[in-house]
Short mmCIF file of C-alpha atoms in Angstrom, two decimals:
data_model
loop_
_atom_site.label_atom_id
_atom_site.label_comp_id
_atom_site.label_asym_id
_atom_site.label_seq_id
_atom_site.Cartn_x
_atom_site.Cartn_y
_atom_site.Cartn_z
CA MET A 20 253.44 167.68 178.37
CA ASP A 21 255.35 167.52 181.72
CA MET A 22 252.80 168.36 184.43
CA THR A 23 255.45 168.64 187.30
CA PRO A 24 255.62 171.77 188.90
CA LYS A 25 258.70 173.74 188.36
CA GLN A 26 260.63 174.58 191.61
CA GLY A 27 259.50 178.35 191.39
CA GLN A 28 256.04 177.36 191.51
CA VAL A 29 256.34 174.96 194.56
CA GLU A 30 258.08 177.84 196.30
CA VAL A 31 255.40 180.42 195.65
CA THR A 32 253.08 178.01 196.85
CA PHE A 33 254.92 177.15 200.15
CA ASN A 34 255.53 180.55 200.82
CA TRP A 35 251.75 181.30 200.73
CA VAL A 36 250.85 178.30 203.09
CA TYR A 37 253.44 179.54 205.30
CA VAL A 38 252.06 182.94 205.24
CA LEU A 39 248.72 181.61 206.01
CA ILE A 40 249.48 179.40 208.97
CA ALA A 41 251.76 182.17 210.39
CA GLY A 42 248.79 184.77 210.09
CA ALA A 43 246.35 182.34 211.31
CA VAL A 44 248.58 181.61 214.41
CA ILE A 45 249.12 185.41 214.86
CA LEU A 46 245.20 186.07 214.50
CA LEU A 47 244.40 183.38 217.10
CA PHE A 48 247.12 184.66 219.31
CA PHE A 49 245.46 188.06 219.32
CA ILE A 50 241.72 186.70 219.44
CA GLY A 51 242.59 184.75 222.54
CA LEU A 52 244.36 187.91 224.11
CA VAL A 53 241.28 189.97 223.29
CA VAL A 54 238.88 187.31 224.59
CA ARG A 55 241.17 186.77 227.93
CA GLN A 56 241.55 190.63 228.20
CA LYS A 57 237.69 190.97 228.28
CA ALA A 58 237.08 188.39 230.79
CA VAL A 59 239.79 189.97 233.03
CA SER A 60 238.36 193.49 232.47
CA GLU A 61 234.74 192.36 233.24
CA GLU A 62 236.10 190.81 236.44
CA GLN A 63 238.24 193.75 237.38
CA LEU A 64 235.28 195.96 236.76
CA SER A 65 233.25 194.05 239.00
CA ILE A 66 235.75 194.09 241.77
CA GLU A 67 236.04 197.95 241.19
CA VAL A 68 232.33 198.16 241.68
CA VAL A 69 232.36 196.12 244.86
CA ARG A 70 235.04 198.40 246.27
CA ILE A 71 233.15 201.75 245.23
CA MET A 72 230.05 200.08 247.01
CA GLU A 73 231.99 199.56 250.10
CA SER A 74 232.97 203.14 249.94
CA ILE A 75 229.70 204.64 249.40
CA PHE A 76 228.49 202.33 252.14
CA THR A 77 230.94 203.57 254.61
CA GLY A 78 230.27 207.13 253.75
CA ALA A 79 226.48 206.64 253.88
CA GLY A 80 226.74 204.81 257.24
CA VAL A 81 228.19 207.82 258.86
CA SER A 82 226.48 210.54 257.38
CA GLU A 83 223.47 210.25 259.52
CA LYS A 84 219.86 210.59 258.37
CA THR A 85 221.19 211.65 254.81
CA LYS A 86 219.61 209.99 251.67
CA ASN A 87 221.92 209.20 248.72
CA PHE A 88 220.65 208.51 245.39
CA ILE A 89 223.46 206.97 243.19
CA ASP A 90 223.41 206.63 239.54
CA ILE A 91 224.37 203.04 238.44
CA SER A 92 222.78 203.00 235.16
CA GLY A 93 226.13 201.64 234.01
CA LEU A 94 225.53 198.63 236.09
CA ALA A 95 222.08 198.37 235.10
CA GLU A 96 222.40 194.87 233.45
CA TYR A 97 224.45 193.54 236.73
CA THR A 98 222.23 192.16 239.40
CA LEU A 99 223.50 193.32 242.92
CA TYR A 100 223.05 190.62 245.86
CA PHE A 101 222.96 191.07 249.50
CA GLY A 102 223.00 188.42 252.02
CA CYS A 103 224.05 187.87 255.67
CA SER A 104 224.72 184.46 257.67
CA ASN A 105 226.51 183.93 260.96
CA GLU A 106 226.50 187.65 261.56
CA VAL A 107 228.59 188.29 258.63
CA GLY A 108 226.96 190.32 255.75
CA GLU A 109 227.84 189.63 252.09
CA TYR A 110 227.13 191.86 249.14
CA GLY A 111 228.49 191.68 245.29
CA ILE A 112 227.72 191.16 241.99
CA LEU A 113 225.56 188.20 240.91
CA GLY A 114 227.51 185.55 238.60
CA THR A 115 230.99 187.00 239.39
CA SER A 116 233.67 186.36 242.06
CA ALA A 117 233.68 190.03 243.23
CA ARG A 118 231.99 190.07 246.62
CA ALA A 119 232.69 192.01 250.03
CA GLU A 120 232.02 190.84 253.41
CA ASN A 121 231.16 192.97 256.46
CA ALA A 122 230.98 191.58 259.96
CA ILE A 123 230.42 195.14 261.43
CA ASP A 124 228.15 197.19 260.12
CA PRO A 125 224.18 196.17 259.85
CA PHE A 126 223.00 196.84 256.29
CA PHE A 127 219.33 196.14 255.61
CA ALA A 128 218.51 195.33 251.59
CA PRO A 129 216.42 193.36 249.41
CA LYS A 130 218.24 189.96 248.24
CA GLU A 131 218.75 191.48 244.76
CA ILE A 132 218.73 194.81 243.16
CA LYS A 133 218.65 195.22 239.40
CA ALA A 134 218.40 198.83 238.57
CA SER A 135 219.62 202.22 237.25
CA GLN A 136 219.47 204.03 240.59
CA LEU A 137 220.64 202.92 243.94
CA ILE A 138 219.27 204.50 247.21
CA VAL A 139 221.29 204.31 250.34
CA TRP A 140 220.07 205.96 253.79
CA SER A 141 221.13 205.38 257.47
CA LEU A 142 219.51 205.96 260.60
CA PRO A 143 221.29 205.73 264.23
CA TYR A 144 220.10 202.66 266.37
CA ARG A 145 219.52 203.77 269.92
CA LEU A 146 219.25 201.60 272.86
CA PRO A 147 219.02 203.90 274.61
CA PHE A 148 222.40 205.59 273.56
CA LYS A 149 223.55 205.43 270.08
CA VAL A 150 224.79 202.05 269.35
CA ILE A 151 225.39 201.99 265.50
CA ASP A 152 224.14 203.40 262.32
CA PHE A 153 221.75 201.18 260.45
CA LEU A 154 222.13 201.32 256.62
CA PHE A 155 219.26 201.01 254.47
CA ILE A 156 219.79 199.87 250.75
CA THR A 157 217.33 199.78 247.96
CA SER A 158 216.54 200.90 244.35
CA SER A 159 214.30 203.22 242.38
CA ASN A 160 212.40 200.12 240.96
CA THR A 161 211.69 198.44 244.41
CA GLN A 162 208.29 199.66 245.22
CA TYR A 163 206.97 200.02 248.70
CA ILE A 164 203.25 199.81 249.21
CA VAL A 165 202.10 201.14 252.48
CA LEU A 166 198.94 200.02 253.96
CA GLY A 167 197.17 201.56 256.78
CA GLU A 168 195.75 204.87 258.17
CA VAL A 169 198.23 204.80 261.66
CA PRO A 170 200.85 207.62 262.48
CA PHE A 171 203.55 205.41 261.47
CA ALA A 172 202.41 204.92 257.98
CA THR A 173 202.27 208.83 257.40
CA GLU A 174 205.79 209.07 259.16
CA PHE A 175 207.31 206.55 257.01
CA VAL A 176 205.77 208.04 253.82
CA ASN A 177 206.99 211.36 254.52
CA SER A 178 210.53 210.42 255.63
CA THR A 179 211.03 208.43 252.26
CA GLN A 180 210.69 211.11 250.08
CA GLY A 181 212.23 210.38 246.74
CA PHE A 182 211.73 206.75 247.34
CA ASN A 183 209.28 204.65 245.33
CA VAL A 184 206.66 204.56 248.21
CA GLN A 185 202.89 204.57 247.80
CA HIS A 186 200.48 204.91 250.58
CA LEU A 187 197.15 203.07 250.30
CA VAL A 188 194.34 203.12 252.70
CA SER A 189 191.39 201.31 251.41
CA ARG A 190 191.00 197.57 250.68
CA GLN A 191 189.85 198.25 247.22
CA GLU A 192 193.16 200.06 246.31
CA TYR A 193 195.21 197.24 247.82
CA GLU A 194 193.33 194.71 245.36
CA GLN A 195 194.43 196.90 242.41
CA ILE A 196 198.08 197.24 243.17
CA ASP A 197 199.73 197.42 239.80
CA PRO A 198 203.78 196.67 239.79
CA GLY A 199 204.25 198.55 236.59
CA HIS A 200 207.71 198.33 235.51
CA ASN A 201 209.06 197.60 238.87
CA PHE A 202 211.85 194.87 239.73
CA GLN A 203 210.12 194.03 243.10
CA VAL A 204 207.28 194.99 245.24
CA ARG A 205 207.14 194.92 248.94
CA ILE A 206 203.95 195.37 250.76
CA ILE A 207 203.99 197.17 254.21
CA ASP A 208 200.90 196.06 256.36
CA THR A 209 201.43 198.87 259.44
CA VAL A 210 198.20 197.55 261.08
CA GLY A 211 198.59 193.82 260.95
CA THR A 212 195.40 192.83 259.49
CA THR A 213 195.82 192.74 255.77
CA LEU A 214 198.60 190.23 255.23
CA THR A 215 197.77 186.83 256.52
CA ALA A 216 198.93 183.32 255.61
CA GLY A 217 196.82 182.07 252.86
CA SER A 218 194.99 185.27 251.89
CA GLY A 219 195.25 186.01 248.20
CA VAL A 220 198.03 188.20 246.55
CA PRO A 221 196.68 191.26 244.49
CA LEU A 222 195.63 190.17 240.92
CA LEU A 223 198.26 192.32 239.04
CA LEU A 224 201.20 191.05 241.29
CA GLN A 225 200.58 187.73 240.36
CA SER A 226 202.62 188.04 237.29
CA LEU A 227 205.73 188.67 239.11
CA GLY A 228 208.17 186.01 240.35
CA ASN A 229 207.49 184.74 243.99
CA GLU A 230 210.66 186.18 245.28
CA ARG A 231 209.68 189.42 243.76
CA VAL A 232 206.40 189.98 245.72
CA THR A 233 207.14 190.05 249.45
CA GLY A 234 205.42 191.77 252.30
CA VAL A 235 206.02 192.65 255.92
CA SER A 236 203.42 193.09 258.66
CA PHE A 237 203.80 194.71 262.11
CA GLY A 238 201.65 193.76 265.16
CA GLN A 239 202.36 193.45 268.92
CA GLY A 240 206.23 194.43 268.97
CA ALA A 241 207.02 191.98 266.27
CA VAL A 242 207.36 191.88 262.55
CA THR A 243 206.15 188.90 260.16
CA TYR A 244 207.54 188.27 256.74
CA TYR A 245 205.58 186.98 253.86
CA SER A 246 205.99 185.89 250.13
CA LYS A 247 204.00 184.89 247.37
CA ASN A 248 203.68 181.52 246.79
CA ASN A 249 202.84 179.26 243.49
CA GLU A 250 199.17 179.44 244.51
CA ASN A 251 199.39 183.22 244.45
CA LYS A 252 198.61 183.21 248.15
CA TRP A 253 200.64 184.81 250.88
CA GLU A 254 202.93 182.48 252.63
CA GLN A 255 204.44 183.21 256.03
CA GLN A 256 208.41 183.09 256.09
CA GLY A 257 209.57 181.77 259.37
CA ALA A 258 208.27 182.88 262.72
CA ALA A 259 207.71 186.36 263.85
CA VAL A 260 210.78 188.57 264.84
CA PRO A 261 210.52 190.63 267.98
CA MET A 262 211.51 194.23 267.38
CA VAL A 263 213.93 195.45 269.71
CA SER A 264 213.57 199.22 269.69
CA LEU A 265 212.27 202.05 271.99
CA ASP A 266 209.59 202.53 269.58
CA GLU A 267 210.54 206.36 269.03
CA GLU A 268 209.88 208.42 266.01
CA ARG A 269 212.28 207.35 263.03
CA ASP A 270 212.54 203.89 264.75
CA ALA A 271 215.73 202.38 263.03
CA ALA A 272 214.65 198.80 263.81
CA LYS A 273 211.24 199.36 262.43
CA TYR A 274 212.73 200.69 259.34
CA ALA A 275 215.40 198.16 258.95
CA ALA A 276 212.45 195.66 259.21
CA ILE A 277 210.92 197.30 256.13
CA PHE A 278 213.91 197.48 253.99
CA VAL A 279 215.45 193.92 254.77
CA ALA A 280 214.72 190.97 252.81
CA ASP A 281 213.61 188.57 255.03
CA ALA A 282 213.42 187.39 258.77
CA ASP A 283 216.91 185.70 258.71
CA MET A 284 218.67 188.68 257.33
CA TYR A 285 216.91 190.95 259.76
CA ARG A 286 217.96 188.69 262.85
CA CYS A 287 221.66 188.36 261.49
CA ASN A 288 221.95 192.30 261.22
CA LEU A 289 220.42 193.07 264.49
CA LYS A 290 223.00 190.53 265.94
CA LYS A 291 225.75 192.61 264.56
CA ALA A 292 224.14 195.68 266.53
CA PHE A 293 223.83 193.67 269.74
CA ARG A 294 227.54 192.65 269.53
CA ARG A 295 228.42 196.41 269.08
CA LEU A 296 226.05 197.12 272.21
CA GLU A 297 228.12 194.71 274.40
CA LEU A 298 231.14 196.46 273.66
CA ILE A 299 229.46 200.16 273.95
CA ASN A 300 228.24 198.71 277.32
CA GLU A 301 231.70 197.78 278.26
CA VAL A 302 232.98 201.58 277.50
CA TYR A 303 229.90 202.78 279.36
CA GLY A 304 230.04 200.40 282.47
CA GLY A 305 233.29 197.88 282.24
CA LYS A 306 232.90 194.30 282.56
CA GLU A 307 230.77 192.11 284.66
CA ASN A 308 232.36 191.90 287.94
CA GLU A 309 234.99 194.12 286.83
CA PRO A 310 234.09 197.53 287.67
CA GLY A 311 235.38 200.14 285.02
CA GLY A 312 234.23 202.39 282.20
CA LYS A 313 232.49 205.84 282.24
CA ILE A 314 230.18 205.12 285.27
CA GLN A 315 233.25 204.17 287.26
CA GLN A 316 234.84 207.46 286.49
CA LEU A 317 231.37 209.13 287.60
CA LEU A 318 231.57 206.93 290.89
CA ASN A 319 234.79 208.10 291.68
CA TYR A 320 234.29 211.53 291.14
CA TYR A 321 230.89 211.70 293.30
CA GLY A 322 232.66 209.38 295.73
CA GLY A 323 234.85 212.33 296.52
CA HIS A 324 231.73 214.75 296.82
CA PRO A 325 229.46 213.16 299.31
CA GLU A 326 227.01 216.37 299.45
CA SER A 327 226.34 215.99 295.73
CA LEU A 328 222.61 215.44 294.94
CA CYS A 329 223.82 213.51 291.83
CA LYS A 330 224.61 210.40 293.77
CA ASN A 331 220.88 209.81 294.48
CA PRO A 332 220.13 208.75 290.68
CA LEU A 333 223.62 207.51 290.14
CA VAL A 334 223.66 204.94 292.79
CA GLU A 335 221.30 205.42 295.82
CA ARG A 336 217.74 205.31 294.71
CA GLN A 337 216.19 201.75 293.82
CA ASP A 338 216.10 202.41 289.88
CA ASN A 339 219.66 203.85 289.74
CA LEU A 340 221.91 204.21 286.82
CA VAL A 341 224.49 201.85 288.17
CA THR A 342 222.06 199.08 288.42
CA ALA A 343 220.25 199.92 285.13
CA LEU A 344 223.26 199.52 283.43
CA ALA A 345 224.42 196.38 284.88
CA SER A 346 221.11 194.73 283.89
CA HIS A 347 221.50 196.16 280.29
CA GLN A 348 224.75 194.58 280.07
CA ARG A 349 223.14 191.19 281.01
CA ASN A 350 220.48 191.55 278.96
CA ALA A 351 222.42 192.50 275.76
CA ALA A 352 224.47 189.69 276.12
CA ALA A 353 221.47 187.45 276.54
CA CYS A 354 219.53 188.69 273.66
CA ARG A 355 222.28 188.17 271.12
CA LEU A 356 222.18 184.44 272.09
CA ASP A 357 218.39 184.08 272.54
CA ALA A 358 215.88 186.31 270.80
CA SER A 359 213.17 185.32 273.28
CA THR A 360 214.97 187.29 276.03
CA CYS A 361 214.86 190.43 274.08
CA THR A 362 212.07 192.11 275.73
CA ASN A 363 214.20 192.11 278.94
CA LEU A 364 216.81 194.33 276.72
CA ILE A 365 213.92 196.74 275.81
CA ALA A 366 212.90 197.24 279.47
CA SER A 367 216.64 197.77 280.64
CA ALA A 368 217.16 200.21 277.84
CA ARG A 369 214.19 202.15 279.15
CA ALA A 370 215.27 201.88 282.82
CA LEU A 371 218.62 203.29 281.86
CA ARG A 372 217.24 206.28 279.98
CA THR A 373 214.99 207.19 282.89
CA ALA A 374 218.04 207.04 285.39
CA ASN A 375 220.01 209.10 282.85
CA LYS A 376 217.31 211.74 282.63
CA ALA A 377 217.04 211.80 286.16
CA LEU A 378 220.50 212.62 286.49
CA ALA A 379 220.37 215.19 283.68
CA GLU A 380 217.34 217.09 285.49
CA LEU A 381 219.21 217.75 288.23
CA GLY A 382 221.13 220.33 286.36
CA ASP A 383 224.75 220.02 287.62
CA CYS A 384 225.30 216.39 287.12
CA ILE A 385 227.32 214.49 284.53
CA THR A 386 225.15 212.04 282.72
CA LEU A 387 226.37 208.73 281.46
CA TYR A 388 225.36 209.41 278.11
CA MET B 18 293.93 187.42 202.30
CA LYS B 19 292.75 186.17 199.05
CA LYS B 20 293.31 182.82 200.18
CA ASP B 21 291.53 182.99 203.45
CA ARG B 22 288.30 184.33 201.47
CA MET B 23 288.75 181.28 199.35
CA GLU B 24 288.38 178.91 202.30
CA THR B 25 285.15 180.41 203.67
CA PRO B 26 282.45 178.49 202.06
CA PRO B 27 280.34 181.00 200.01
CA LEU B 28 276.62 181.44 200.73
CA ARG B 29 275.87 180.50 197.23
CA LYS B 30 272.63 178.43 197.66
CA ARG B 31 269.32 180.18 197.76
CA GLY B 32 267.85 177.97 200.54
CA GLN B 33 270.83 178.96 202.74
CA LEU B 34 270.34 182.65 202.14
CA HIS B 35 266.61 182.02 203.04
CA ILE B 36 267.54 180.39 206.33
CA THR B 37 269.67 183.04 207.51
CA GLU B 38 267.12 185.63 206.39
CA THR B 39 264.33 183.86 208.27
CA ILE B 40 266.60 183.56 211.47
CA ALA B 41 267.06 187.26 211.26
CA VAL B 42 263.74 188.14 210.95
CA LEU B 43 262.72 185.73 213.91
CA PHE B 44 265.69 187.19 215.97
CA ILE B 45 264.28 190.78 215.40
CA PHE B 46 260.84 189.57 215.92
CA PHE B 47 261.72 188.06 219.40
CA VAL B 48 263.75 191.11 220.41
CA LEU B 49 260.69 193.25 219.83
CA VAL B 50 258.71 190.99 221.67
CA PHE B 51 260.99 191.15 224.47
CA PHE B 52 261.11 194.66 224.62
CA GLY B 53 257.41 194.80 224.43
CA LEU B 54 257.16 192.51 227.64
CA LEU B 55 259.66 194.48 229.42
CA PHE B 56 257.97 197.75 228.68
CA TYR B 57 254.40 196.16 229.66
CA SER B 58 255.64 194.73 232.74
CA LYS B 59 257.27 198.00 233.95
CA TYR B 60 254.07 199.80 233.10
CA GLN B 61 252.11 197.22 235.13
CA LYS B 62 254.67 197.68 237.91
CA ILE B 63 254.18 201.31 237.89
CA SER B 64 250.21 201.32 237.51
CA LEU B 65 250.05 198.59 240.40
CA ALA B 66 252.02 200.95 242.72
CA GLU B 67 249.85 203.99 241.95
CA LYS B 68 246.68 202.02 242.63
CA GLN B 69 248.20 200.81 245.75
CA GLU B 70 248.87 204.38 246.74
CA GLU B 71 245.46 205.36 245.75
CA LEU B 72 243.84 202.47 247.87
CA LEU B 73 245.79 203.22 251.02
CA GLY B 74 245.02 206.92 250.68
CA GLU B 75 241.16 206.04 250.49
CA ARG B 76 241.46 203.63 253.37
CA ALA B 77 243.13 206.32 255.33
CA MET B 78 240.13 208.61 254.65
CA GLU B 79 237.73 205.89 255.43
CA THR B 80 239.29 205.14 258.74
CA THR B 81 239.55 208.54 259.94
CA LEU B 82 235.82 208.88 258.96
CA LYS B 83 234.72 205.75 261.07
CA THR B 84 236.73 207.05 263.95
CA LEU B 85 235.16 210.28 264.02
CA PHE B 86 231.92 209.04 264.07
CA LEU B 87 232.51 206.11 266.61
CA PRO B 88 229.65 205.80 269.13
CA GLU B 89 232.11 204.69 271.79
CA LEU B 90 233.72 208.01 271.65
CA GLY B 91 231.18 210.74 270.64
CA CYS B 92 230.03 213.50 272.70
CA SER B 93 226.46 212.72 273.39
CA LYS B 94 223.91 214.52 275.68
CA GLY B 95 220.89 212.31 276.20
CA GLU B 96 218.56 211.76 273.35
CA ALA B 97 220.05 214.80 271.22
CA GLU B 98 222.30 214.03 268.49
CA GLN B 99 226.11 213.79 269.15
CA GLU B 100 228.17 216.77 268.76
CA ASP B 101 230.32 216.86 265.54
CA ASN B 102 233.89 216.14 265.62
CA CYS B 103 233.90 216.02 269.35
CA ILE B 104 235.59 213.31 271.71
CA ASP B 105 234.45 212.40 275.33
CA LEU B 106 237.49 212.20 277.18
CA MET B 107 235.68 209.74 279.85
CA LYS B 108 234.74 207.45 277.15
CA LEU B 109 237.92 207.50 275.36
CA GLU B 110 239.89 206.49 278.61
CA ALA B 111 237.48 203.77 279.04
CA ALA B 112 237.46 203.01 275.16
CA GLN B 113 241.32 202.47 275.34
CA LYS B 114 240.65 199.29 277.38
CA THR B 115 237.74 198.12 275.40
CA PHE B 116 239.68 198.48 271.92
CA SER B 117 242.71 196.75 273.22
CA GLU B 118 240.66 193.72 274.75
CA HIS B 119 238.66 193.28 271.55
CA ILE B 120 241.38 194.34 268.81
CA ASN B 121 241.36 191.16 267.14
CA ASP B 122 237.75 189.80 267.72
CA TYR B 123 236.24 192.96 266.57
CA TYR B 124 238.13 196.39 266.05
CA PHE B 125 240.55 194.87 263.54
CA GLY B 126 237.33 194.63 261.24
CA ILE B 127 236.84 198.23 261.40
CA PHE B 128 240.29 199.69 261.55
CA SER B 129 242.54 196.96 259.79
CA TYR B 130 246.09 197.67 260.40
CA ALA B 131 246.32 201.05 261.80
CA ASN B 132 247.39 203.33 264.70
CA ILE B 133 244.98 205.99 266.00
CA THR B 134 246.23 208.39 268.48
CA VAL B 135 244.21 211.45 270.15
CA GLN B 136 246.68 214.36 271.08
CA GLU B 137 245.61 217.28 273.08
CA LEU B 138 246.90 220.72 271.95
CA TYR B 139 245.36 223.23 274.46
CA PRO B 140 245.69 223.67 277.30
CA ASP B 141 247.79 220.51 277.85
CA SER B 142 249.87 219.73 274.83
CA ALA B 143 251.80 216.79 276.68
CA ARG B 144 248.41 214.54 276.99
CA SER B 145 248.00 212.20 274.23
CA TRP B 146 245.78 208.64 274.25
CA THR B 147 246.55 205.77 271.96
CA LEU B 148 243.20 204.10 270.91
CA TYR B 149 244.15 201.51 268.67
CA ASP B 150 247.51 200.07 267.32
CA LYS B 151 247.75 197.20 265.20
CA LEU B 152 250.83 196.91 263.27
CA LYS B 153 251.70 194.81 260.17
CA THR B 154 254.47 192.46 261.53
CA LYS B 155 256.20 189.32 260.69
CA THR B 156 258.44 186.90 262.61
CA LEU B 157 261.70 185.87 261.23
CA GLU B 158 263.37 182.23 261.56
CA ASP B 159 265.41 183.56 264.57
CA GLY B 160 262.35 184.80 266.32
CA THR B 161 262.79 188.56 265.77
CA VAL B 162 259.45 190.49 265.08
CA VAL B 163 259.90 193.01 262.36
CA LYS B 164 257.51 195.41 260.55
CA ASP B 165 255.75 193.98 257.32
CA TRP B 166 254.54 197.19 255.76
CA GLU B 167 256.05 199.27 253.06
CA ARG B 168 253.93 202.44 253.10
CA LYS B 169 252.36 204.45 255.93
CA GLU B 170 249.56 207.16 255.29
CA PRO B 171 248.90 209.61 258.11
CA THR B 172 245.70 211.70 258.26
CA TYR B 173 245.13 214.44 260.89
CA PHE B 174 241.60 215.81 261.82
CA VAL B 175 241.01 218.56 264.45
CA VAL B 176 238.74 217.76 267.30
CA THR B 177 237.40 219.08 270.33
CA LEU B 178 237.93 217.10 273.64
CA ARG B 179 234.92 217.07 276.22
CA ASP B 180 236.18 216.87 279.71
CA GLU B 181 233.85 216.25 282.48
CA SER B 182 236.31 214.79 284.87
CA GLN B 183 236.00 217.93 287.44
CA GLY B 184 232.26 217.77 287.65
CA ARG B 185 231.58 220.44 284.97
CA VAL B 186 231.86 220.43 281.28
CA GLN B 187 235.16 221.85 279.95
CA TYR B 188 236.36 221.90 276.28
CA ARG B 189 239.94 221.02 275.20
CA PHE B 190 241.34 221.30 271.79
CA GLY B 191 243.49 218.78 270.01
CA TYR B 192 243.63 216.52 266.92
CA ILE B 193 243.24 212.86 266.07
CA VAL B 194 246.19 211.20 263.84
CA VAL B 195 244.92 208.18 261.86
CA GLU B 196 247.86 206.15 260.22
CA VAL B 197 247.12 203.42 258.05
CA TYR B 198 249.72 200.75 256.73
CA SER B 199 250.05 198.50 253.67
#
């Protein structure tokens, strides 16, 4: 029997091989296209998310005192990150190249957020006039435990309605804090006695990762940051940071200290505010050794009206507005460079506020701010 | 005619027929691929232009929003909240100098390429102030500076202008024009 295949048989086999190879190549091409498209879509999505975040933050930053609860359940699987170094803030989606940088607006947020709801809130920072809006970013699963029975604790709890905030007053309650399903827990010691370096972290919080259990303690005009260590004790994170504020109700600097991740991020964002303060000081008072600004216009006007009583708080009396503003300008520049001089900035802000009030109390005078 | 036909070699063999057939199929395939690519690139170009338009519009709104809430311009009264949509003219005049001096090291970060002008309408419609002006330009080989933007998106917003230059508060009426470039 002749076993050699006939011409027709060879041709049919060849056609099938040809079809198989061509099919496989086309299939591989489309699989490659789909895989590539998936990667591109994910990258585009993360870029789009960051762009939307930028818009949300711009809107929230200017809508003073408005709390925005944003549903981000579609991003629940992603981790948003926030950082700040050298006066430049950064945020984005962890593990992707999508990120945004911001050297202007101070935003105070945890280092990471992984949640289905984002909470954005802003408060004006005044020193003594409005400098900038502080933007607070947090999430529904970031729990804030407020300790202490001081007026600020009550004020904070009342003004953060809708946030994940719990107010505890006794030591026993503190020892029994349960993180539940929260992503992270921040303890706020408003008195400054509970959180101390080396003291134990409440038992149920010990199951969370070290970076997920943090604390902030207020005392003597400064704020100290803590986090859980491997031995389940509180460990101080860097030196205490002085709070530069006039200690009013809804003190933006104090609230910012609560919402920000750590001392470095707090300092970094405050520096952005001090930079803006320097520029606003220029609008009000011109440059050092170069008269100008709004104050010069007031001096020009009242210079032509020698009978006006407004000249007294403006320029004549010892603690006058012109001197207070000049001092405030110097102190703002110094505080940005050296945090230890920031107490002078608080003092000059108070002096400026007093001088401006004195001008306003005369009735007919134009005030600086 | 008959002779000519006889000179042309006939496509008799099946192999030759198959090759011609394959070439024709490949040709049609590549023509379809070419048209597909052409259509796709055209579509991408249009959607990119639409996206750019959308982003520019968004930036225009954001820039206007930021301008309206600038603490450098707002009408403040001591510790009270700033008046909405109001510009303090004394501050505006002082801010012009500060903005131009710090345009590159600070305010560009807020407004990017834009032009912000405040126009008074009543009582003196001839008065206007340019607060910020940063155009996107490029320098040609011969040193000429020419514009380097394709689109401009202007936004207008009505504002009150507080004037205290005469020792008492007077309110004027005007609008703010924010033009952004891409």
